[in-house]
XYZ file of C-alpha atoms in Angstrom:
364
model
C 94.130 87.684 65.267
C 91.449 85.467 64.738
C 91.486 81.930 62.676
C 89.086 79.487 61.623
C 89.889 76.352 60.825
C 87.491 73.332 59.205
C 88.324 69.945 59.315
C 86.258 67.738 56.815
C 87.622 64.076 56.741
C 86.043 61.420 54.691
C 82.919 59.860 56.100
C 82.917 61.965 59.559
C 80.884 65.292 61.190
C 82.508 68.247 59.785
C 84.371 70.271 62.801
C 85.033 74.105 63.102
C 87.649 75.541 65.413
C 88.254 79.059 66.428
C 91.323 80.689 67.800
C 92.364 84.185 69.130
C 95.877 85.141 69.078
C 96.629 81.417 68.317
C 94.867 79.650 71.356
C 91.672 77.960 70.328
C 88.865 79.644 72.349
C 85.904 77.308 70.533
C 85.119 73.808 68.855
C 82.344 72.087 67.427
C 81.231 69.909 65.012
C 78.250 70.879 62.495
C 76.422 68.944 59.294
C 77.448 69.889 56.001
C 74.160 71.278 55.374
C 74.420 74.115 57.993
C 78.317 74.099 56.750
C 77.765 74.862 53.206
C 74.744 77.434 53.930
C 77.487 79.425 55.886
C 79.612 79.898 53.492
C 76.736 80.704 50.637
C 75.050 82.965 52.549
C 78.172 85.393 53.350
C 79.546 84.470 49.389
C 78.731 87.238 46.941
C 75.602 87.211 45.002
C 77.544 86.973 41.339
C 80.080 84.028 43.024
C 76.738 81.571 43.625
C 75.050 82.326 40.194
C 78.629 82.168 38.754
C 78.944 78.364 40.406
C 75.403 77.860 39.389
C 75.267 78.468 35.660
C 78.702 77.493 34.468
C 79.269 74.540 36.870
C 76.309 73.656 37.725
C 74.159 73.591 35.059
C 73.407 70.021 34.173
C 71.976 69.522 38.081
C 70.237 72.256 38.126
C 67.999 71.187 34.948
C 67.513 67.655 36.484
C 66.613 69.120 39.833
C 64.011 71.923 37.688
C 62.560 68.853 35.766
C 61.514 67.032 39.333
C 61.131 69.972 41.923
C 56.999 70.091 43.160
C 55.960 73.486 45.295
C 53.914 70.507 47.047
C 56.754 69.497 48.936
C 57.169 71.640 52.031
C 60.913 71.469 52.188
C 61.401 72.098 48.540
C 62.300 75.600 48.327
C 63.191 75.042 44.197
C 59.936 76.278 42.788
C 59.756 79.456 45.113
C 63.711 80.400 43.444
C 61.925 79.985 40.007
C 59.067 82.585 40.705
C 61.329 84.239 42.666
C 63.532 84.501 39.855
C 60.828 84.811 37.164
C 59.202 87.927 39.171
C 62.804 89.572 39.012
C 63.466 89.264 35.078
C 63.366 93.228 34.119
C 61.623 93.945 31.084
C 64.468 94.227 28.921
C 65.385 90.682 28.991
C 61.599 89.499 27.537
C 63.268 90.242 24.471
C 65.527 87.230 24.321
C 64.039 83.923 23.299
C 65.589 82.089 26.703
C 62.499 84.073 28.302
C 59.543 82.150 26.768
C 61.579 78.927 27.576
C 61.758 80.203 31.605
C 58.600 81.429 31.493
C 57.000 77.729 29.766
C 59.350 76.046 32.487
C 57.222 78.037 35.567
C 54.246 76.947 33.494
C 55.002 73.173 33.462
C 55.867 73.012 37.359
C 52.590 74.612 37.621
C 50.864 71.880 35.313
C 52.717 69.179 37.520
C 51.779 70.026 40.771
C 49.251 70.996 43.283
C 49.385 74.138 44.017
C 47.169 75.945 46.691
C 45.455 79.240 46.505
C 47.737 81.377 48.678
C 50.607 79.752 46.296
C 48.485 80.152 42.833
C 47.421 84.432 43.868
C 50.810 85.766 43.674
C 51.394 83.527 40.932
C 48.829 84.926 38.730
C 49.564 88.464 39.867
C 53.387 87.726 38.107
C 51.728 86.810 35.336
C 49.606 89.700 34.993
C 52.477 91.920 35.001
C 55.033 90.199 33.034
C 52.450 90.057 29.972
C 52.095 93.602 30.154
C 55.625 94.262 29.941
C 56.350 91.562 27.212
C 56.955 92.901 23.626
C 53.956 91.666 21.500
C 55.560 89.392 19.260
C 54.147 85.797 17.439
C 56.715 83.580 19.452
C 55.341 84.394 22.897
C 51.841 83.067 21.742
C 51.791 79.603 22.540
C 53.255 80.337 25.590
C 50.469 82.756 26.270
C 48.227 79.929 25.260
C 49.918 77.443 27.685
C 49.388 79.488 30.528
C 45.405 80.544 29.604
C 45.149 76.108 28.948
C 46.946 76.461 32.788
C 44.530 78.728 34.283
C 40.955 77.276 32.961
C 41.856 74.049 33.721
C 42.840 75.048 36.851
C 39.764 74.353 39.921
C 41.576 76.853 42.275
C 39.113 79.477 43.114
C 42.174 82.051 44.103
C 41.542 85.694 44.150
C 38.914 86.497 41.562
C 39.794 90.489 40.792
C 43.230 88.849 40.005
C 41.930 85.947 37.392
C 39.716 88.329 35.611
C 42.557 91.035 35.247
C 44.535 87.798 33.745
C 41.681 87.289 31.211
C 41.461 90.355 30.515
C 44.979 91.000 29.524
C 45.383 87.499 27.955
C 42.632 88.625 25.548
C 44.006 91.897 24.635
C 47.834 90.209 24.112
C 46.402 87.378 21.706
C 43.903 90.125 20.267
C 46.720 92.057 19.357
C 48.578 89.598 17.195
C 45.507 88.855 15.459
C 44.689 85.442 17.369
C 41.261 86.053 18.900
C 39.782 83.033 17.411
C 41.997 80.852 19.366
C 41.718 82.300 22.712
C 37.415 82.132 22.100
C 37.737 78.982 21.232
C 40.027 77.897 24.400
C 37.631 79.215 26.580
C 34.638 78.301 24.920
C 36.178 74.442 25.363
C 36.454 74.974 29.248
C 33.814 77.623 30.241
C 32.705 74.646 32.434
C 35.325 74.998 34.661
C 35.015 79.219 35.278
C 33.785 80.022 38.619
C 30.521 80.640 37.826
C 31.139 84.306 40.036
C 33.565 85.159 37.344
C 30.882 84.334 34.639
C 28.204 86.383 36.649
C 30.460 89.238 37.103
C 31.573 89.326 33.053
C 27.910 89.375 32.186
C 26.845 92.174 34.573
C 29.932 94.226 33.497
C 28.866 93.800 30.080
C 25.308 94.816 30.732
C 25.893 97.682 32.996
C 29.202 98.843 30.947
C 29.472 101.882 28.389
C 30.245 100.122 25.836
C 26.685 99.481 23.560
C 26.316 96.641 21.501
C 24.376 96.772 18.478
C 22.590 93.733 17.436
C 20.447 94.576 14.503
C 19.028 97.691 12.589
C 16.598 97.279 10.176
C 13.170 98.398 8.799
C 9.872 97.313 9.942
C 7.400 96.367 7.418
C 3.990 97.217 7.173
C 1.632 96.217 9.577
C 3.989 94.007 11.484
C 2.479 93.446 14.809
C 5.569 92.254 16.949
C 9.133 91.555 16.452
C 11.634 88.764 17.651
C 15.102 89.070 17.591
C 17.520 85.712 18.684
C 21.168 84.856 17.276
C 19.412 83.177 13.929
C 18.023 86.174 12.549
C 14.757 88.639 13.176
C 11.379 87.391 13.011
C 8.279 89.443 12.155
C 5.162 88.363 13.448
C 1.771 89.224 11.814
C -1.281 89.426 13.561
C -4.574 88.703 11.404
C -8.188 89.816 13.590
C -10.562 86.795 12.826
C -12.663 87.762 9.967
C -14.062 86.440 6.838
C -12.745 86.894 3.436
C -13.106 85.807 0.059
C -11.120 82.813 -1.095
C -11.130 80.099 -3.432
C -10.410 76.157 -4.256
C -8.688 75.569 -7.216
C -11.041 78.184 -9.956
C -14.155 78.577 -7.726
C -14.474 81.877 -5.654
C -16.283 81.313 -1.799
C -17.415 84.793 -0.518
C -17.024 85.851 3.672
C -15.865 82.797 4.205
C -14.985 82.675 7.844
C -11.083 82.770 9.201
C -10.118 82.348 12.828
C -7.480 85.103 14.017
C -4.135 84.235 12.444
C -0.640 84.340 13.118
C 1.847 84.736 10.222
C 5.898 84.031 11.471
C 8.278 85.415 8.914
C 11.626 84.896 9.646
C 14.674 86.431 7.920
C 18.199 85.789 8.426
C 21.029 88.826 9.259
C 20.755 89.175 5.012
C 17.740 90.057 5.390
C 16.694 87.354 3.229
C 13.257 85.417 4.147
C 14.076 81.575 4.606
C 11.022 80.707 6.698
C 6.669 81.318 6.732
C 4.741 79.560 9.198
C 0.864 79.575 10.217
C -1.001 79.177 12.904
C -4.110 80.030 14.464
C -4.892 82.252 17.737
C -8.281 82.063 20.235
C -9.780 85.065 22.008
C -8.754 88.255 21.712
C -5.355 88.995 24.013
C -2.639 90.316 22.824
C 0.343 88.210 21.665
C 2.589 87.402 24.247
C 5.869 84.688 23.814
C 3.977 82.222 25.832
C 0.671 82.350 23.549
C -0.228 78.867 22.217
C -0.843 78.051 18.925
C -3.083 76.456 16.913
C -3.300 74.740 13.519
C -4.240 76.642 10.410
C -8.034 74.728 9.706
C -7.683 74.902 5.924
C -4.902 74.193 3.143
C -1.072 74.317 2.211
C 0.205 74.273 6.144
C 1.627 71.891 7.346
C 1.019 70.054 10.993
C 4.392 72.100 12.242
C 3.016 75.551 10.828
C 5.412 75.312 7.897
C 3.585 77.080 4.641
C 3.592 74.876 1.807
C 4.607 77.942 -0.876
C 7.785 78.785 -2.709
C 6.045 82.056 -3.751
C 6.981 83.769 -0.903
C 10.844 84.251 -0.767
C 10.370 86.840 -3.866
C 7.815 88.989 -2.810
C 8.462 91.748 -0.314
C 7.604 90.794 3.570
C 4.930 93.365 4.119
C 2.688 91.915 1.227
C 3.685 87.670 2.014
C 0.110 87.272 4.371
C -2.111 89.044 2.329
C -0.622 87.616 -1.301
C -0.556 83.797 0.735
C -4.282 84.419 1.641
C -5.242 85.614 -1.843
C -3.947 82.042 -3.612
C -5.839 79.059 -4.366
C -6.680 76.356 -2.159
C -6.740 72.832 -2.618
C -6.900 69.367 -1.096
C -2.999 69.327 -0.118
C -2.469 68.609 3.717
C -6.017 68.875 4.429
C -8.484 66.899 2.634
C -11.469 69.053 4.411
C -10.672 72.213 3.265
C -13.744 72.347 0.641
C -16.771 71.346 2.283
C -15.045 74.074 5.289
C -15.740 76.488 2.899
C -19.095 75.464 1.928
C -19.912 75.188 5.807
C -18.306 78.550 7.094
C -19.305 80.301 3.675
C -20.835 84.025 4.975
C -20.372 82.540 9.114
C -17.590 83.051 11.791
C -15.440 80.517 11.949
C -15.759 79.101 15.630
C -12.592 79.173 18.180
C -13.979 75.736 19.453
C -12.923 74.346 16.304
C -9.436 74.893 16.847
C -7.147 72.142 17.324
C -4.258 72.560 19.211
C -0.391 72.552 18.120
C 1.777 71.932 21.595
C 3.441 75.022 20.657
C 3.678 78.680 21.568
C 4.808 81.911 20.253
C 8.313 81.446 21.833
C 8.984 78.597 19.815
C 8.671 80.479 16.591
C 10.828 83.180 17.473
């Protein structure tokens, strides 16, 4: 028959002795470390949680609230991924989940973790949301760990981060919060990996999924068209000519025009709130870095704006012609009649042109 016996006496080195048939055949004294690991690590599993939860409790919080996974002897944080990975997806359901799950979160804010500690991490995480019930009380949690993750400068294993975006996205999208998670990473796009950003954009381009960003109809005689996120501008390309105009009552006849350039912008109404003006030399076609140059005669402005409030009620196609067709006067250019009288039934000369420090890109 064999016996164990353990002496543990107040203050001294725990000692173990072993006997066979009542002789002892062994002695020796061990720490109460190595002592107590013995005896946990042959106890059954439900005895140790069992001693945990119900009398143990209270130490285990204050140990949770200071354990770091920074600390190479600290094996605390590995038990709470460890145990976090393990949850099965039945017990997401009760509200003591979000409260684990914003615990793992916090260490995670706390400490420094390394890339080989924060891959696996986020690989738990990807799973576990796809298993959680969608449900309003798991969304600032969801919104903890995305505040977690951007803030983060770990580079870890890209594939893994995007598949956390990704599902992040889809989760908040789902209970109708996509505003929040835009704006979240809006607020720290500076601290993506600028791979990730590369890759997003080149999946978006090369995807199958088309985006539409405007449909509409092209006026009459519109020469090109620029589309940006304020709206559609149609540009207007006038061959220098001469035409008839007038100042104030009196009509001038082939009175000489350099080549113009009418901008009319609309926004995604399709309502016209801009007209600008400008001149063009020679005879290349437009291009977005074409420069510009001032209108020579009246009612533009120095930045190409149209003095004109006539314009926002009349259809687009007939704006340059009807703008053309009005009255001219001494307003913004005090030159404009003896221009007339001097370019009356002559081309108006390119050399004449002043320049704006501007080009068709700007207008766009």
């Amino acid at each position: 028959m064999t016996k164990v016996v353990v002496t543990i006496d107040e203050g001294k080195t725990p000692s173990i002795e072993r006997y066979e048939n009542e002789i002892k055949v062994g002695n020796r004294k061990v720490t109460l470390d190595t002592l107590l690991r013995g005896f946990i690590q042959d106890a059954p599993i439900e005895l140790v949680f069992d001693v945990l939860v119900n009398r143990r409790c209270e130490d285990m919080e204050e140990y949770f609230d200071t354990i770091s996974p920074s600390e190479s002897t600290n094996s605390g944080y590995k038990f709470l991924l460890t145990l976090f990975n393990q949850i099965p997806q039945g017990l997401m359901n009760d509200e003591l989940f979000s409260d684990f799950a914003l615990l793992v979160i916090q260490r995670m804010e706390d400490s420094h973790i390394t890339v080989d500690e924060l891959t696996p991490i986020l690989s738990t995480w990807v799973q576990k949301i796809k298993e959680a019930p969608t449900q309003p009380e798991y969304l600032n949690l969801y919104v903890d760990l995305l505040q977690y993750f951007l803030g983060s400068q770990q580079s870890g294993d890209m594939e893994i981060q995007k598949e956390l975006l990704r599902t992040l996205y889809k989760y908040m999208k789902d209970l109708k919060e996509k505003d929040k998670i835009d704006k979240l990473v809006a607020s720290h796009i500076q601290h993506l990996p600028t791979s990730l950003l590369l890759d997003a954009l080149k999946e978006r381009n090369e995807g199958n999924n088309k985006v539409v960003y405007g449909f509409t109809n092209v006026p009459k005689n519109a020469s090109y068209i620029a589309t940006t996120s304020k709206g559609t501008t149609y540009f207007y390309d006038i061959p220098k000519t001469k035409m008839r105009v007038k100042f104030q009552d009196v009509p001038f006849e082939d009175v000489g025009h350099p080549r113009l350039l009418f901008a009319i912008s609309i926004d995604k109404s399709g309502a016209v709130y801009s007209l600008k003006l400008a001149a063009l030399k020679g005879k290349k076609p437009l291009a977005i870095d074409t420069p510009l140059y001032h209108y020579p005669y009246s009612n533009v402005y120095k930045s190409g704006a149209v003095c004109w409030s006539g314009f926002r009620e009349l259809p687009i196609d007939q704006i340059p012609l009807m703008f053309l067709s009005t009255p001219n006067n001494n307003h913004l250019n005090d030159n404009t009649l003896s221009l007339f009288e001097k370019y009356k039934g002559k081309n108006f000369p390119d050399t004449r042109l002043i320049e704006m420090n501007a080009k068709v890109e700007d207008w766009c």
